[in-house]
Coordinates of C-alpha atoms and ligand atoms in Angstrom, one line a residue:
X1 CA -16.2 1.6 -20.1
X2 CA -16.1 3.2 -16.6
X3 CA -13.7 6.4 -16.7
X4 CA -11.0 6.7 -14.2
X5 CA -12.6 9.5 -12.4
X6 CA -16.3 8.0 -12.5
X7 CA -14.4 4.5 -10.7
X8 CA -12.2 6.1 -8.0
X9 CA -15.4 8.5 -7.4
X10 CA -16.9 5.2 -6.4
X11 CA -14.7 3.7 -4.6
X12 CA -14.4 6.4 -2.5
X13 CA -18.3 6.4 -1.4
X14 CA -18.4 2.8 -1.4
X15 CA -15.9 3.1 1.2
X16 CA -18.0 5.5 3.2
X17 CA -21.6 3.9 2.6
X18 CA -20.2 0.2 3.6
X19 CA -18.4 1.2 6.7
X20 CA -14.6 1.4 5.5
X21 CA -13.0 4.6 5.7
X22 CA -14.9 7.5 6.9
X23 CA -13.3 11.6 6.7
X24 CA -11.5 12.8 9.5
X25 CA -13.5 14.8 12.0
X26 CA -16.4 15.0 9.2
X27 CA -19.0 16.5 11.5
X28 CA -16.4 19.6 11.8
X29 CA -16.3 19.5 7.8
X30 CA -13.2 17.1 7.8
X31 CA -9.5 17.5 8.2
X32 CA -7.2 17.5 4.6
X33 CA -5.8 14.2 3.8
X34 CA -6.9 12.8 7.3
X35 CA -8.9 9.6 7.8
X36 CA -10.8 7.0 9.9
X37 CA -11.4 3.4 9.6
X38 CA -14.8 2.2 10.7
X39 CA -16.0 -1.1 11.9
X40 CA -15.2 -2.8 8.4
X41 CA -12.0 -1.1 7.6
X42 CA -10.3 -1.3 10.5
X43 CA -10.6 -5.4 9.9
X44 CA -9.8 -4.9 6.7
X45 CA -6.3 -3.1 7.6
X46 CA -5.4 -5.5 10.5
X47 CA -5.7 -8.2 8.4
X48 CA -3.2 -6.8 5.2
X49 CA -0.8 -5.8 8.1
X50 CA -1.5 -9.3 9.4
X51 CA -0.6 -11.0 6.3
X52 CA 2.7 -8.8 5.7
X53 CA 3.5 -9.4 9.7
X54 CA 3.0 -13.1 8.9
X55 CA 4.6 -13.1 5.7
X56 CA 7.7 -11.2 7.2
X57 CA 8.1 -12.4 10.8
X58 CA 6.3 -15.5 11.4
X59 CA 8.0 -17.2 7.9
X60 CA 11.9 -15.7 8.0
X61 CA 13.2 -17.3 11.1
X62 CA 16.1 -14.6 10.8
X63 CA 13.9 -11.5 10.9
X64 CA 11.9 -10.6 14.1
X65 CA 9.5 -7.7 14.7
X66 CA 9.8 -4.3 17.2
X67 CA 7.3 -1.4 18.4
X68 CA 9.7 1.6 18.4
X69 CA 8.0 4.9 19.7
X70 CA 6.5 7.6 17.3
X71 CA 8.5 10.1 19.9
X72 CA 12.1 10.2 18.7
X73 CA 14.9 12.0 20.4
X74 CA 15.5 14.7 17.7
X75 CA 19.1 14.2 17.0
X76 CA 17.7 11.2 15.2
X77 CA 16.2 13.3 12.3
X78 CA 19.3 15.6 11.9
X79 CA 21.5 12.2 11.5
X80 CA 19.0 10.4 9.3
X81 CA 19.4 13.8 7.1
X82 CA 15.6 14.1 7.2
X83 CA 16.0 17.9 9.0
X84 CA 18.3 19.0 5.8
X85 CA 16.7 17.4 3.4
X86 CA 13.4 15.6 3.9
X87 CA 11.4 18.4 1.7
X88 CA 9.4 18.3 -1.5
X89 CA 9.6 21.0 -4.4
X90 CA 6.8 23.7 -3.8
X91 CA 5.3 25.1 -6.9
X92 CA 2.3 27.5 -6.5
X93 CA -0.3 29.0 -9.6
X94 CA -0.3 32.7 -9.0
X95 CA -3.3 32.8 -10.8
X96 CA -5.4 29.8 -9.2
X97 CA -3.3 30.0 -5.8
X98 CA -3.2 26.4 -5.9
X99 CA -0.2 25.0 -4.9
X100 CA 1.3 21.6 -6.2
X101 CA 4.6 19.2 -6.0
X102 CA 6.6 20.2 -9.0
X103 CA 8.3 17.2 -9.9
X104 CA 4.5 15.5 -9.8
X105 CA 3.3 17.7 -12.7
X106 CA 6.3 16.8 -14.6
X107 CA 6.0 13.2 -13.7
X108 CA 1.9 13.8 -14.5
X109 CA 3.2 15.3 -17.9
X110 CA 5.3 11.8 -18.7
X111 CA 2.2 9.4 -17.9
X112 CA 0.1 11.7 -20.2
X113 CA 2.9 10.7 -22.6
X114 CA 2.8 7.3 -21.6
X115 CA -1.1 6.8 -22.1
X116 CA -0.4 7.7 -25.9
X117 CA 1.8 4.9 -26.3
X118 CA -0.5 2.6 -24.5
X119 CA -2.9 4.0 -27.0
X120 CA -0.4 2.5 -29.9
X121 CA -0.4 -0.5 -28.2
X122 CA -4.1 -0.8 -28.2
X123 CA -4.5 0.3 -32.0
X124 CA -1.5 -2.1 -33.3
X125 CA -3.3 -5.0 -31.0
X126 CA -6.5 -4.5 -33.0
X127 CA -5.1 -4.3 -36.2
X128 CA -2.3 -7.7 -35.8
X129 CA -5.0 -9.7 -34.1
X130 CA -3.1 -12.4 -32.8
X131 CA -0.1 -12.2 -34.5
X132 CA 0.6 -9.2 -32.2
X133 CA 4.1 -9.2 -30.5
X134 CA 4.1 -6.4 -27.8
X135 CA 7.1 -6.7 -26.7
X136 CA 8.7 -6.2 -30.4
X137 CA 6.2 -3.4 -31.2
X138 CA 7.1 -1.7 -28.1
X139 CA 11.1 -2.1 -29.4
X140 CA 10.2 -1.1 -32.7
X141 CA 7.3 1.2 -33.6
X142 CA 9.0 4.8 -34.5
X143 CA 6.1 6.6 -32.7
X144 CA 6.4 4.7 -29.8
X145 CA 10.3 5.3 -29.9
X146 CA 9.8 8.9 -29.8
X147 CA 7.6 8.8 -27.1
X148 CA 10.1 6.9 -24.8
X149 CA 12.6 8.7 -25.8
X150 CA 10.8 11.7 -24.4
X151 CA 9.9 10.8 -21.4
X152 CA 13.0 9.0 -20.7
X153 CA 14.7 13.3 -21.3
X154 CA 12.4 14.4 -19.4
X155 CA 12.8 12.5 -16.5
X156 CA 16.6 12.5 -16.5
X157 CA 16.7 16.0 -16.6
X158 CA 14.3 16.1 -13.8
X159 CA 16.4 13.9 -11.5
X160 CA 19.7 15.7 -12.4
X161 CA 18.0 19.2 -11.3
X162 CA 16.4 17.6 -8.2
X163 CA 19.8 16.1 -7.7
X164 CA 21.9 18.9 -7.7
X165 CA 19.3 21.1 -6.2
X166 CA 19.0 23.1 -9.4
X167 CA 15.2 24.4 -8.5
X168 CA 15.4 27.1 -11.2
X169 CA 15.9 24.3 -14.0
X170 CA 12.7 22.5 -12.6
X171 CA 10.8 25.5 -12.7
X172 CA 12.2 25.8 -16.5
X173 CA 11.3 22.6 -17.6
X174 CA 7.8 23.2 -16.6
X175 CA 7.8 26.3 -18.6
X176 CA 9.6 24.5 -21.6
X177 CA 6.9 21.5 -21.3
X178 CA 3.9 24.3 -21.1
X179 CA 2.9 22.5 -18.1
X180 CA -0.3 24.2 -17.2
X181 CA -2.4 24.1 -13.0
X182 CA -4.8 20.8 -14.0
X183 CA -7.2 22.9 -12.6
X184 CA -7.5 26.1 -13.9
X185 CA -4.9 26.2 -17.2
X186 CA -2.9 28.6 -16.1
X187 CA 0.7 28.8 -17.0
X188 CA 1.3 31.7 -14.7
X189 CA 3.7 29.8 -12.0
X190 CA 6.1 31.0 -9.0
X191 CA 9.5 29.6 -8.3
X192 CA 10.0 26.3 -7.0
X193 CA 11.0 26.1 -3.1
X194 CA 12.0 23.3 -1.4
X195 CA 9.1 22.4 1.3
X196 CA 10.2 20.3 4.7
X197 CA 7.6 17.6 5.3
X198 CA 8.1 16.9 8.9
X199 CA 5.8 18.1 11.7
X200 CA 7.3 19.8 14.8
X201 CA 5.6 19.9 18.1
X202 CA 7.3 19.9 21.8
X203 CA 8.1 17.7 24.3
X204 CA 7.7 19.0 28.4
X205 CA 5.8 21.6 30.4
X206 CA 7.6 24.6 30.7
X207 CA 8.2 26.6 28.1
X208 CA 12.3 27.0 28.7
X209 CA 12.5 23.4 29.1
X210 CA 10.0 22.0 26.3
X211 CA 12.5 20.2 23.8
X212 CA 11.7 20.4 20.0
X213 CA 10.6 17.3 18.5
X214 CA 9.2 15.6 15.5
X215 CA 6.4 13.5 14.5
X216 CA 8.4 10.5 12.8
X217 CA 7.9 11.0 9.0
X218 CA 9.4 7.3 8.6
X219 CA 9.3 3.8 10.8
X220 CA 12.8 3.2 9.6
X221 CA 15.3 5.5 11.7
X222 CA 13.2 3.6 15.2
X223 CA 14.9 -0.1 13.9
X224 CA 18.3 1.6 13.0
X225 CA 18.4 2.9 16.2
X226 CA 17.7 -0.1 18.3
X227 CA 19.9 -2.2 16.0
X228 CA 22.5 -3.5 18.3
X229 CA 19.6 -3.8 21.0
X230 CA 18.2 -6.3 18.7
X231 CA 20.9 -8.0 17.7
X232 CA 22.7 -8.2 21.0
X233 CA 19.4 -9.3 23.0
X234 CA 18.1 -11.7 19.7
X235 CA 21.2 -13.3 19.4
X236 CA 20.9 -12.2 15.4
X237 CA 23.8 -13.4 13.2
X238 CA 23.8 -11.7 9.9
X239 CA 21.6 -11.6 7.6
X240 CA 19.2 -10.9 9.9
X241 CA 16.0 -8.2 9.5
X242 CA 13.8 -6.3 11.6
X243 CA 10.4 -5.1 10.9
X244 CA 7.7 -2.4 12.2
X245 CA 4.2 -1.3 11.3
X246 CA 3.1 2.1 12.9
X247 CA 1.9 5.5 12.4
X248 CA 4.0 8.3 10.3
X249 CA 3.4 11.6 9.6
X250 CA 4.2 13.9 6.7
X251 CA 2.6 17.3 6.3
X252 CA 2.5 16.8 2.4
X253 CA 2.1 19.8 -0.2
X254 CA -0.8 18.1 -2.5
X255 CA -2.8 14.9 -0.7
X256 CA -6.0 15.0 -2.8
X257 CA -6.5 11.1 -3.8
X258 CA -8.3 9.9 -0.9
X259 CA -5.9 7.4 1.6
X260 CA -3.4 7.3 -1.1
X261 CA -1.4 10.3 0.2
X262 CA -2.0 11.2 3.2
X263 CA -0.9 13.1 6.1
X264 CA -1.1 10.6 9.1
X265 CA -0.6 7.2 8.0
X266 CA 0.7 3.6 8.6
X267 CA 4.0 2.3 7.5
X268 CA 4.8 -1.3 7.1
X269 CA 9.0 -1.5 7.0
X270 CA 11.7 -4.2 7.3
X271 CA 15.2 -3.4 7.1
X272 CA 17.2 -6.3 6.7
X273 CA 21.1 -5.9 8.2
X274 CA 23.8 -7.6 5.5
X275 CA 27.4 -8.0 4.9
X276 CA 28.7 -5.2 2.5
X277 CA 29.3 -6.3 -0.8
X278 CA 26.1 -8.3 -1.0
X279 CA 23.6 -5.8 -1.6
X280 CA 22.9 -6.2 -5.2
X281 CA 22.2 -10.0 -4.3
X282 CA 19.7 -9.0 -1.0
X283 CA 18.2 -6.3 -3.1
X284 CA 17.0 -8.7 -6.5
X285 CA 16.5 -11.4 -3.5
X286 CA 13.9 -8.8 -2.2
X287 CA 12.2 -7.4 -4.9
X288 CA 11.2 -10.6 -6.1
X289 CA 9.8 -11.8 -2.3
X290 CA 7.9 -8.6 -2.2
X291 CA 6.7 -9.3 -5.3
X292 CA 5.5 -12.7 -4.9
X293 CA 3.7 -11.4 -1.9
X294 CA 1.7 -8.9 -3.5
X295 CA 1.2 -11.4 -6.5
X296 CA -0.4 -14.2 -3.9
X297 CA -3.3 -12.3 -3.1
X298 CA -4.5 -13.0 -6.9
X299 CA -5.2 -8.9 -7.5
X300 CA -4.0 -9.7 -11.6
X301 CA -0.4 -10.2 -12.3
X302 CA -0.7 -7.5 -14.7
X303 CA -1.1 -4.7 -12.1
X304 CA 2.1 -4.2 -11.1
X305 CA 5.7 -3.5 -12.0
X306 CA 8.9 -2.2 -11.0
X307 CA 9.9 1.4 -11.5
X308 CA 13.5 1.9 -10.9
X309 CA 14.9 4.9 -9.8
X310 CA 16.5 7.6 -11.9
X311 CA 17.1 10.0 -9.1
X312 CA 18.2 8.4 -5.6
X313 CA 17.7 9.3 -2.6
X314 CA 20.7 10.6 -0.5
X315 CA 20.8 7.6 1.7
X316 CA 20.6 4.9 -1.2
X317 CA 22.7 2.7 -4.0
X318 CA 20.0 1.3 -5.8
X319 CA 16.1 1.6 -5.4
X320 CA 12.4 0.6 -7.0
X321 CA 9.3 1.0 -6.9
X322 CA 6.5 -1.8 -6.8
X323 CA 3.5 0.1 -8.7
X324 CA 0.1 -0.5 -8.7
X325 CA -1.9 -0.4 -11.3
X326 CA -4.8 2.3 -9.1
X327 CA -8.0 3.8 -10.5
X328 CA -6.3 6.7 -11.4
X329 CA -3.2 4.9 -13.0
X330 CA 0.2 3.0 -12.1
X331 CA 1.6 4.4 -9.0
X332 CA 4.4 3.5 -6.4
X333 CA 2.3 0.9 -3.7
X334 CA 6.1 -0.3 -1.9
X335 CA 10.0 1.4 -2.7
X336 CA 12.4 -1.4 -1.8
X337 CA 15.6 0.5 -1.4
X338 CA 19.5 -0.4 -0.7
X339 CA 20.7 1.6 1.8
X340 CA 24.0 0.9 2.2
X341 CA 25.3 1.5 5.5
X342 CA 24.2 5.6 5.7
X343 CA 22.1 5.2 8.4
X344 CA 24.1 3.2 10.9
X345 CA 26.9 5.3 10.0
X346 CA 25.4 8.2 10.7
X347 CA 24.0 7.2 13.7
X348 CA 27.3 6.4 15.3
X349 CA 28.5 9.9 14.1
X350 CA 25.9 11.5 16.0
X351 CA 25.2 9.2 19.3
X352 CA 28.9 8.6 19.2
X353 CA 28.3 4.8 19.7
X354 CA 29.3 1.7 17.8
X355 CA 27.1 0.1 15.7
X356 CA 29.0 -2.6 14.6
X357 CA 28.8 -6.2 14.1
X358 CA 30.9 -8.8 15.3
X359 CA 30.8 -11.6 12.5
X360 CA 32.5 -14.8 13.9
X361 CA 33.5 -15.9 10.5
X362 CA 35.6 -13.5 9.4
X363 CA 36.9 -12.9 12.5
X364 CA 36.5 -9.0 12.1
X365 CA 33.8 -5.9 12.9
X366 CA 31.4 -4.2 10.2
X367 CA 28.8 -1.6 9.7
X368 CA 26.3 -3.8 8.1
X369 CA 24.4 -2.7 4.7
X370 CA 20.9 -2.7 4.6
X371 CA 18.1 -3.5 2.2
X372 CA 14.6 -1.6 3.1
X373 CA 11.0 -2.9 2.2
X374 CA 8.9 -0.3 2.8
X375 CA 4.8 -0.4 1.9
X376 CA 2.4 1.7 3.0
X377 CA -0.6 0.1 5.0
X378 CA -3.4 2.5 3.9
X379 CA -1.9 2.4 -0.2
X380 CA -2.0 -1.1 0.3
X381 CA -5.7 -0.7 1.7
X382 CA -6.2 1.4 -1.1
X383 CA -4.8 -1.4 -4.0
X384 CA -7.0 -4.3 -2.8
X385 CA -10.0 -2.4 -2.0
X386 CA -10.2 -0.1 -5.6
X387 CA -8.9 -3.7 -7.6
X388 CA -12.1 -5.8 -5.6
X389 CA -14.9 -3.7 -6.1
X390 CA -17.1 -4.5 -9.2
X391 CA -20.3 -4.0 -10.9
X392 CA -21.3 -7.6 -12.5
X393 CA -23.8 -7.9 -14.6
X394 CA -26.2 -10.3 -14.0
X395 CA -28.3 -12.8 -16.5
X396 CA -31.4 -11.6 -15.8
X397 CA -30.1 -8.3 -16.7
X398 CA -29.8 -6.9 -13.4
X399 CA -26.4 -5.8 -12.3
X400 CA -24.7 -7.2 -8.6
X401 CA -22.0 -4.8 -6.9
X402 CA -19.2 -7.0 -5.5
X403 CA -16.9 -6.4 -3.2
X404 CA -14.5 -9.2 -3.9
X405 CA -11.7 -9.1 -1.6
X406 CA -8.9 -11.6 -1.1
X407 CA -11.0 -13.5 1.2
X408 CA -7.6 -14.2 3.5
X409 CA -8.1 -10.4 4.2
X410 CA -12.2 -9.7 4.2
X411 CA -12.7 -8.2 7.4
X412 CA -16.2 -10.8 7.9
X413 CA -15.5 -14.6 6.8
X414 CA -19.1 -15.5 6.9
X415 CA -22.6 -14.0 8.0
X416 CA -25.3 -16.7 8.8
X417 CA -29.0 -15.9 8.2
X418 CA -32.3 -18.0 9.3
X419 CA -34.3 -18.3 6.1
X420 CA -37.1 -16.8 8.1
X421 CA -37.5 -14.8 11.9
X422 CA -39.2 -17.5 13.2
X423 CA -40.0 -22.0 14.0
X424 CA -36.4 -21.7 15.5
X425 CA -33.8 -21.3 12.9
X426 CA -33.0 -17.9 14.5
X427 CA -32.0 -19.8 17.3
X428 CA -30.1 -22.5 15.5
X429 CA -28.5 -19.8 13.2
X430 CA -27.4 -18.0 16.4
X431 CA -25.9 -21.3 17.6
X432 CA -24.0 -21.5 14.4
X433 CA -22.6 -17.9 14.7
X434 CA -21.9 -18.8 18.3
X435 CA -19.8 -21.8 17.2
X436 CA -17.8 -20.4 14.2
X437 CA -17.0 -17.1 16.3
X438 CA -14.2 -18.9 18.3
X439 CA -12.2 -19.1 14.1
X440 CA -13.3 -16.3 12.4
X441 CA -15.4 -12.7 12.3
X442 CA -18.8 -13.9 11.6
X443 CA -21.8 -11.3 11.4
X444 CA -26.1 -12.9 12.3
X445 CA -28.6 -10.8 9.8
X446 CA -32.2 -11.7 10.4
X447 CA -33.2 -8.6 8.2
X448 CA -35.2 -8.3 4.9
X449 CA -35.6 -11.1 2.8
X450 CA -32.4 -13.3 2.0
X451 CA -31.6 -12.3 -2.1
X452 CA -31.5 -8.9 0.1
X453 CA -28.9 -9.9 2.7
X454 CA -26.9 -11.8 0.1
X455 CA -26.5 -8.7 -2.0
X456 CA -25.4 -6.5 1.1
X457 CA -23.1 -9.0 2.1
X458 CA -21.7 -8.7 -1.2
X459 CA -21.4 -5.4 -1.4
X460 CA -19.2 -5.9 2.0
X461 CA -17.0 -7.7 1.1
X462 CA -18.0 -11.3 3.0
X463 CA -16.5 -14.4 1.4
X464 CA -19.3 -16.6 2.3
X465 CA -23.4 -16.5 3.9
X466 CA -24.8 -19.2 5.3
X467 CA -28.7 -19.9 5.2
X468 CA -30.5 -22.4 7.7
X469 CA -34.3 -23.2 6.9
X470 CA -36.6 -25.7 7.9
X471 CA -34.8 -28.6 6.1
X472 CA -32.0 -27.5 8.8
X473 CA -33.7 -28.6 12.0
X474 CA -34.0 -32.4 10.2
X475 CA -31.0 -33.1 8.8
X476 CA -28.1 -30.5 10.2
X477 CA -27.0 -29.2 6.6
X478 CA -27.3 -25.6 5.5
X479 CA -26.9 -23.6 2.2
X480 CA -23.3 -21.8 2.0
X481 CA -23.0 -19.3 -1.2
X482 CA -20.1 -18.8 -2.4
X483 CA -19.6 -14.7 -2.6
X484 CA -17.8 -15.1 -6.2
X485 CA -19.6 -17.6 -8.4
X486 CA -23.1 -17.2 -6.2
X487 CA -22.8 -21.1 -6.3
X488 CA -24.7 -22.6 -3.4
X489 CA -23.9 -25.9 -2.0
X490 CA -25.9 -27.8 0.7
X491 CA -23.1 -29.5 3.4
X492 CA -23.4 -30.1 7.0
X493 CA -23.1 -27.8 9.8
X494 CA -20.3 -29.6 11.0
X495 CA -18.2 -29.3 7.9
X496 CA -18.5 -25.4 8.0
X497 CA -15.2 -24.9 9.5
X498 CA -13.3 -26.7 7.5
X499 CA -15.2 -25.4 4.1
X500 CA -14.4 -21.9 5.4
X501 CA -11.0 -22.2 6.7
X502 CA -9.9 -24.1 2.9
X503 CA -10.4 -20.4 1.5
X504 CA -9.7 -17.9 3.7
X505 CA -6.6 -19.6 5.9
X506 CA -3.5 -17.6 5.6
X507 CA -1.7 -20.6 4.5
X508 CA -3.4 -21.4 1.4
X509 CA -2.9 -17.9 0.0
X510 CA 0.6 -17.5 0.8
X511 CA 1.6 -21.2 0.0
X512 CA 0.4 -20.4 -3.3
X513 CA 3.7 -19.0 -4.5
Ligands
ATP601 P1 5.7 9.1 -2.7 O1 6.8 9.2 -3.8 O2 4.4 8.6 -3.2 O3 5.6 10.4 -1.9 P2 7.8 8.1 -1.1 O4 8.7 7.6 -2.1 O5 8.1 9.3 -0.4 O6 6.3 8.1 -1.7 P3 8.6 6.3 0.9 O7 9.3 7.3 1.7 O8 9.5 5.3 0.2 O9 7.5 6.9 0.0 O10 7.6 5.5 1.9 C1 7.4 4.1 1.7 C2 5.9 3.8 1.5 O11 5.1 4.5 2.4 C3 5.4 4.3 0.1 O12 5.7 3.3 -0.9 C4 3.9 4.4 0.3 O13 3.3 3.2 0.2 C5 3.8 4.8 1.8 N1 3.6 6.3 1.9 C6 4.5 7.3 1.7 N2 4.0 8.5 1.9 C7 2.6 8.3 2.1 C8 1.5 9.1 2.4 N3 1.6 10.4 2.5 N4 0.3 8.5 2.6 C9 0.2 7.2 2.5 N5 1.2 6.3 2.3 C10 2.4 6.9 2.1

């Protein structure tokens, strides 16, 4: 078996060597948690914010999309409560100097915990064969028992000192736990502070005048903001939503997991606007349509699940996680988060301007509640890439490496090669490529011979190749390989629309649930 350092380890070269995500500024030795996407990747990310866009927008005729600015006036980050309290714990090893989130070691400390009892579960599997009832094990076994019952202490405790601010009791439950730096061992820790995430720069030319703003650390606050624009202009009767992809920008305290936290990166949000008293319905309404969405792209049904929330945020009533099961274990890929109305609330408060609704039906104004989705692109970018990439082996004992994307999302559909450089299949290959180009990214290799340009079109990702030879110029039929099964199939040039469209069309992956 692969370990989890040895898989992310290639993932993250893979990435690099294919054309996917490149370092920041790497000639200049990089910039911390800051990243490019290169001719593959950026097809890759416009085509999962694509398929959300779609999913959202284009499918709910009751939620449309905006493009707020990244430029906010700053009074919006003192009502959203992200001046006060938009900050992670800080704890620093005074013997290592390395400095990490606190409540992430303690949360690190539980998944250690967990991985024993996923250790049981493996041992008991083995030994019941198929008789073996996880479910009743898992309510059962007395080790397994304890070891919930641990973490569930822990983690209580941790969101009851987070809660009520109580940074000395974090810093004591580390020292309880014997938490030790991952890095060096030591135990030898400073106080926890509270850290603000947000990055400041100014606005105007003069230094008297220049007006302190923000980089947005969330898409959110831009659609609460231009709620009653929307609705007023859109006509939008409640429930309605409004969604956004774009940039945010947290300075975090530890980003060391490649695009998984980073400190410049995209946000894909809806915030749907509902009648108070009709949360708890929008928010189980939610969490199973997000989940259904991530579960149509066929990445195993078995890689994700819902984390509720112990500790909630100051703005929410109820909240989860979607995780994802990642190379380096489950973590949170989407939060889906009730909201109540806090935001529009405090919005009003501050602009001193209604944002009510006028509901018809009852005749009466409200602030409406609101239900949040809210997935990050590059996370996202991060699940399906880590979950597609594979090392099969072979049956002549030679191993392929496979990058097998959803192939709704693969940033090339097809790449069309003549069978040799020469009696004029280039030319007919070319005319192929020229035709296809009008539905989908298609790529023309001429290079090496073709068990070569297969295998590098695997390892990028592309669903299917195409191969003209000589038998081409008599009859009009090609090869197509399928990337998955390496099944080829000889069908006419004219069908090769149709053949690709069947498996990469956004309608027969989302139709699927
Ligand atoms: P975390 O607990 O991992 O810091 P969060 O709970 O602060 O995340 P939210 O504020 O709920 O995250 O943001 C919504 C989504 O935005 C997250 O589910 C995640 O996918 C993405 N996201 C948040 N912070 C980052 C980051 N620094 N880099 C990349 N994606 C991020």
């Amino acid at each position: 078996m692969i370990k989890q350092d040895d898989q992310f380890k290639k993932v993250i070269s893979h990435a690099k060597e294919y054309g996917y995500v490149f370092q920041s500024s790497e000639i200049y030795d990089g910039l911390s948690a800051v990243y490019d996407y290169a001719q593959n990747g950026v097809e890759l990310k416009k085509n999962i914010r694509d398929y959300w866009w779609k999913a959202m927008v284009q499918m709910h005729d009751n939620i449309v999309g905006i493009d707020a600015a990244i430029f906010m006036h700053p009074t919006t980050w003192k009502a959203s409560g992200h001046v006060d309290a938009f900050s992670d714990p800080l704890i620093d090893n005074k013997d290592s100097k390395k400095r990490y989130r606190a409540d992430v070691l303690i949360e690190d400390y539980c998944a250690k915990i967990e991985n024993k009892i996923d250790k049981e579960v493996i041992k008991a599997e083995k030994r019941f064969g198929e008789a073996f009832n996880k479910e009743e094990f898992l309510s059962t076994n007395g080790r397994v028992l304890a070891y919930q019952e641990k973490i569930d202490t822990i983690l209580k405790r941790l969101g009851k000192s987070l809660e009520n601010e109580d940074l000395a009791d974090v810093k004591a439950l580390i020292e309880e736990l014997e938490i030790a730096d991952p890095l060096s061992g030591s135990k030898n820790w400073t106080d926890v502070k509270q850290f603000n995430l947000m990055f400041d720069t100014k606005l105007g030319a003069s230094a008297e005048s220049a007006m302190d703003l923000y980089l947005r650390p969330e898409t959110a606050q831009g659609i609460f903001v231009n709620f009653l624009n929307v609705q007023k202009t859109g006509r939008m009767k409640i429930p309605f939503g409004i969604a956004q992809t774009g940039k945010a920008f947290r300075n975090e305290i530890v980003a060391r997991q490649f695009i998984f936290r980073m400190r410049e990166f995209e946000q894909m949000e809806m915030q749907f606007f509902i009648k108070p008293g009709t949360q708890k319905e929008w928010f189980d309404y939610w969490k199973e349509t997000r989940l259904k969405w991530h579960k149509s792209l066929g990445m195993g049904d078995d890689n994700y699940r819902f984390h509720d929330h112990e500790k909630l945020a100051h703005y929410a009533d109820a909240a989860t996680d979607i995780e994802f099961k990642f190379p380096f274990g489950f973590k949170e890929l989407e939060g889906i988060h009730s909201r109540t109305d806090f935001d529009l609330k405090q919005h009003e408060d501050y602009s001193g301007k209604k944002l009510q609704y006028f509901d018809h039906e009852d005749n009466a104004s409200y602030t409406p509640y609101v239900l949040e989705t809210s997935i990050g692109l590059d996370r996202m970018f991060l699940a399906v890439f880590s979950n597609s990439l594979v090392e099969e082996e072979l049956e002549n004992n030679t191993t392929r490496t496979v990058l097998k994307l959803p192939a709704v999302l693969a940033p090339t559909k097809a790449a069309v090669f003549p069978l040799v450089k020469k009696d004029g299949l280039p030319e007919v290959a070319k005319q192929i490529v020229d035709d296809l180009k009008w539905s989908f990214n298609v790529f023309y290799d001429e290079k090496d011979a073709v068990g070569k340009r297969y295998r590098r079109q695997d390892a990028v990702g592309t669903p299917f190749c195409i191969t003209v030879d000589h038998d081409t110029l008599n009859d009009n039929t090609v090869t197509i390989r399928h990337r998955d099964t390496m099944e080829q199939k000889r069908v006419k040039i004219a069908e090769l629309k149709n053949i690709i469209d069947a498996e990469v069309s956004f309608k027969s992956w989302l139709s699927t649930i």
